[in-house]
Amino acid sequence: MFAIVRTGGKQYRVAAGDKIAVEKIDGEAGDTVSLGDILLAGDGGEVKSAEGLVVSAEIIAQTRGEKVIVFKKRRRHNYRRRNGHRQSLTLLRILAVGDAKKAAPKKEAAPKAEAAPAAEAKAAAPAKEAAPKKAAAPKAEAAEAPAKKPAAKKAAPKKEA
């Protein structure tokens, strides 16, 4: 099965196992991303509905493309400008072209695993917060002495031209 996917303002024909270089996508090598903007899907010579399809891909690497030289010149005006540009790219390996139902459980499983340690961290956090509150009490007594300072001076008026 293949799909036509739009990402980074360009369109790519992808199938499972393909490797493509696209405009930079956030993530690190090994992360899994889903490309949801599918324009067309097909199997062999037959066109299928693209509704509800998701293309899942793995980030292989974050790289940069070849250098492109931008050279500007105006004849007989001694005007020459030379500039270079290297585009940031992401190399992707297409894992699967299929329903959103198949790709969704993989993504949902990871947040559930992260949610459990977060709950433990929240339970431990109140115990840590209690100690600084006790230490802050003596500082409140010391704060009364600086309250007798005179008010700050007003800023000088702006000079008009």
Short mmCIF file of C-alpha atoms in Angstrom, two decimals:
data_model
loop_
_atom_site.label_atom_id
_atom_site.label_comp_id
_atom_site.label_asym_id
_atom_site.label_seq_id
_atom_site.Cartn_x
_atom_site.Cartn_y
_atom_site.Cartn_z
CA MET A 1 0.00 0.00 0.00
CA PHE A 2 1.25 3.51 -0.80
CA ALA A 3 0.21 7.02 0.14
CA ILE A 4 0.85 10.58 -1.02
CA VAL A 5 1.78 12.62 2.08
CA ARG A 6 2.19 16.39 2.41
CA THR A 7 4.77 17.69 4.89
CA GLY A 8 6.95 20.78 4.86
CA GLY A 9 5.08 22.22 1.88
CA LYS A 10 6.05 19.29 -0.37
CA GLN A 11 4.40 16.03 -1.36
CA TYR A 12 5.99 12.59 -1.10
CA ARG A 13 4.91 9.15 -2.34
CA VAL A 14 5.63 6.71 0.47
CA ALA A 15 5.23 3.01 1.18
CA ALA A 16 6.26 0.87 4.14
CA GLY A 17 10.06 0.57 4.32
CA ASP A 18 10.84 3.71 2.26
CA LYS A 19 13.40 6.27 3.41
CA ILE A 20 12.75 9.95 2.65
CA ALA A 21 14.36 13.29 3.50
CA VAL A 22 11.81 15.96 4.50
CA GLU A 23 11.89 19.49 5.94
CA LYS A 24 12.95 19.50 9.58
CA ILE A 25 10.52 17.87 12.02
CA ASP A 26 11.00 18.21 15.79
CA GLY A 27 12.31 15.08 17.48
CA GLU A 28 15.43 13.03 17.98
CA ALA A 29 16.77 9.93 16.26
CA GLY A 30 14.66 6.90 17.18
CA ASP A 31 11.46 8.87 17.86
CA THR A 32 8.27 7.85 16.07
CA VAL A 33 6.18 10.48 14.31
CA SER A 34 2.90 10.27 12.44
CA LEU A 35 2.21 12.09 9.20
CA GLY A 36 -1.51 12.79 9.15
CA ASP A 37 -1.92 14.96 6.04
CA ILE A 38 -2.58 12.21 3.49
CA LEU A 39 -3.74 13.37 0.08
CA LEU A 40 -4.16 10.01 -1.69
CA ALA A 41 -3.84 6.32 -0.87
CA GLY A 42 -3.68 3.30 -3.06
CA ASP A 43 -2.90 -0.38 -3.32
CA GLY A 44 -1.30 -1.43 -6.59
CA GLY A 45 -3.18 0.38 -9.38
CA GLU A 46 -6.28 0.90 -7.26
CA VAL A 47 -7.04 4.20 -5.46
CA LYS A 48 -8.47 3.97 -1.94
CA SER A 49 -10.01 6.44 0.48
CA ALA A 50 -7.44 8.45 2.44
CA GLU A 51 -9.83 9.29 5.29
CA GLY A 52 -8.65 8.05 8.68
CA LEU A 53 -5.26 6.91 7.39
CA VAL A 54 -2.03 7.74 9.20
CA VAL A 55 1.52 7.18 8.03
CA SER A 56 3.84 6.30 10.91
CA ALA A 57 7.55 6.96 10.49
CA GLU A 58 10.72 6.70 12.55
CA ILE A 59 13.28 9.52 12.62
CA ILE A 60 16.63 8.16 11.46
CA ALA A 61 18.65 11.38 11.81
CA GLN A 62 18.55 15.17 11.78
CA THR A 63 20.89 16.39 9.03
CA ARG A 64 21.53 19.28 6.70
CA GLY A 65 21.33 19.28 2.93
CA GLU A 66 23.98 20.28 0.41
CA LYS A 67 25.17 23.87 0.37
CA VAL A 68 23.46 26.10 -2.18
CA ILE A 69 25.39 29.19 -3.31
CA VAL A 70 23.33 32.32 -3.91
CA PHE A 71 25.28 34.75 -6.12
CA LYS A 72 23.94 38.16 -7.12
CA LYS A 73 25.60 40.42 -9.64
CA ARG A 74 24.74 43.64 -11.45
CA ARG A 75 26.75 44.30 -14.56
CA ARG A 76 28.96 47.35 -14.71
CA HIS A 77 28.07 48.47 -11.16
CA ASN A 78 30.80 46.61 -9.21
CA TYR A 79 28.04 44.81 -7.27
CA ARG A 80 28.62 41.18 -6.29
CA ARG A 81 27.10 39.34 -3.33
CA ARG A 82 27.84 35.73 -2.46
CA ASN A 83 25.75 33.88 0.11
CA GLY A 84 25.33 30.22 1.07
CA HIS A 85 22.47 28.18 2.52
CA ARG A 86 22.15 24.66 3.94
CA GLN A 87 18.62 23.42 4.57
CA SER A 88 17.88 21.46 7.77
CA LEU A 89 16.42 18.04 6.93
CA THR A 90 15.00 15.06 8.78
CA LEU A 91 15.59 11.55 7.46
CA LEU A 92 12.53 9.33 7.95
CA ARG A 93 11.96 5.59 7.60
CA ILE A 94 8.32 4.81 6.86
CA LEU A 95 7.12 2.10 9.24
CA ALA A 96 3.51 1.64 8.16
CA VAL A 97 0.77 3.10 6.01
CA GLY A 98 -2.50 2.26 7.66
CA ASP A 99 -5.44 3.14 9.88
CA ALA A 100 -5.17 5.63 12.72
CA LYS A 101 -6.42 2.87 15.05
CA LYS A 102 -3.21 0.87 14.57
CA ALA A 103 -0.87 3.82 15.16
CA ALA A 104 -2.81 5.33 18.09
CA PRO A 105 -2.25 2.54 20.69
CA LYS A 106 1.53 2.84 20.34
CA LYS A 107 1.43 6.55 21.13
CA GLU A 108 -1.10 6.16 23.96
CA ALA A 109 0.96 3.44 25.66
CA ALA A 110 3.98 5.71 26.12
CA PRO A 111 2.09 8.57 27.86
CA LYS A 112 0.44 6.10 30.28
CA ALA A 113 3.87 4.83 31.32
CA GLU A 114 5.03 8.44 31.82
CA ALA A 115 1.88 9.33 33.77
CA ALA A 116 2.63 6.82 36.55
CA PRO A 117 6.09 8.29 37.42
CA ALA A 118 4.56 11.77 37.26
CA ALA A 119 1.96 10.76 39.87
CA GLU A 120 4.74 9.44 42.13
CA ALA A 121 6.65 12.69 41.71
CA LYS A 122 3.55 14.70 42.72
CA ALA A 123 3.15 12.57 45.85
CA ALA A 124 6.80 13.17 46.82
CA ALA A 125 6.67 16.90 45.99
CA PRO A 126 4.52 18.05 48.99
CA ALA A 127 7.01 16.55 51.46
CA LYS A 128 9.82 18.52 49.84
CA GLU A 129 7.78 21.73 49.84
CA ALA A 130 7.04 21.52 53.59
CA ALA A 131 10.70 21.95 54.63
CA PRO A 132 11.29 25.26 52.76
CA LYS A 133 8.12 26.76 54.28
CA LYS A 134 9.52 26.23 57.78
CA ALA A 135 12.80 27.81 56.76
CA ALA A 136 10.95 30.78 55.28
CA ALA A 137 9.33 31.75 58.60
CA PRO A 138 12.47 33.32 60.20
CA LYS A 139 13.00 35.36 57.05
CA ALA A 140 9.55 36.91 57.50
CA GLU A 141 10.64 38.40 60.87
CA ALA A 142 13.70 39.92 59.21
CA ALA A 143 11.51 41.38 56.48
CA GLU A 144 9.91 43.83 58.96
CA ALA A 145 13.15 45.80 59.43
CA PRO A 146 13.60 46.76 55.75
CA ALA A 147 9.96 47.95 55.64
CA LYS A 148 11.07 51.23 57.34
CA LYS A 149 13.14 52.28 54.31
CA PRO A 150 12.10 55.56 52.65
CA ALA A 151 10.11 55.40 49.42
CA ALA A 152 12.04 55.23 46.17
CA LYS A 153 12.74 58.48 44.35
CA LYS A 154 10.63 59.37 41.35
CA ALA A 155 12.14 59.16 37.88
CA ALA A 156 13.38 62.45 36.37
CA PRO A 157 10.91 64.09 33.99
CA LYS A 158 11.59 63.62 30.28
CA LYS A 159 13.11 66.53 28.44
CA GLU A 160 11.05 67.83 25.57
CA ALA A 161 12.77 68.78 22.30
#
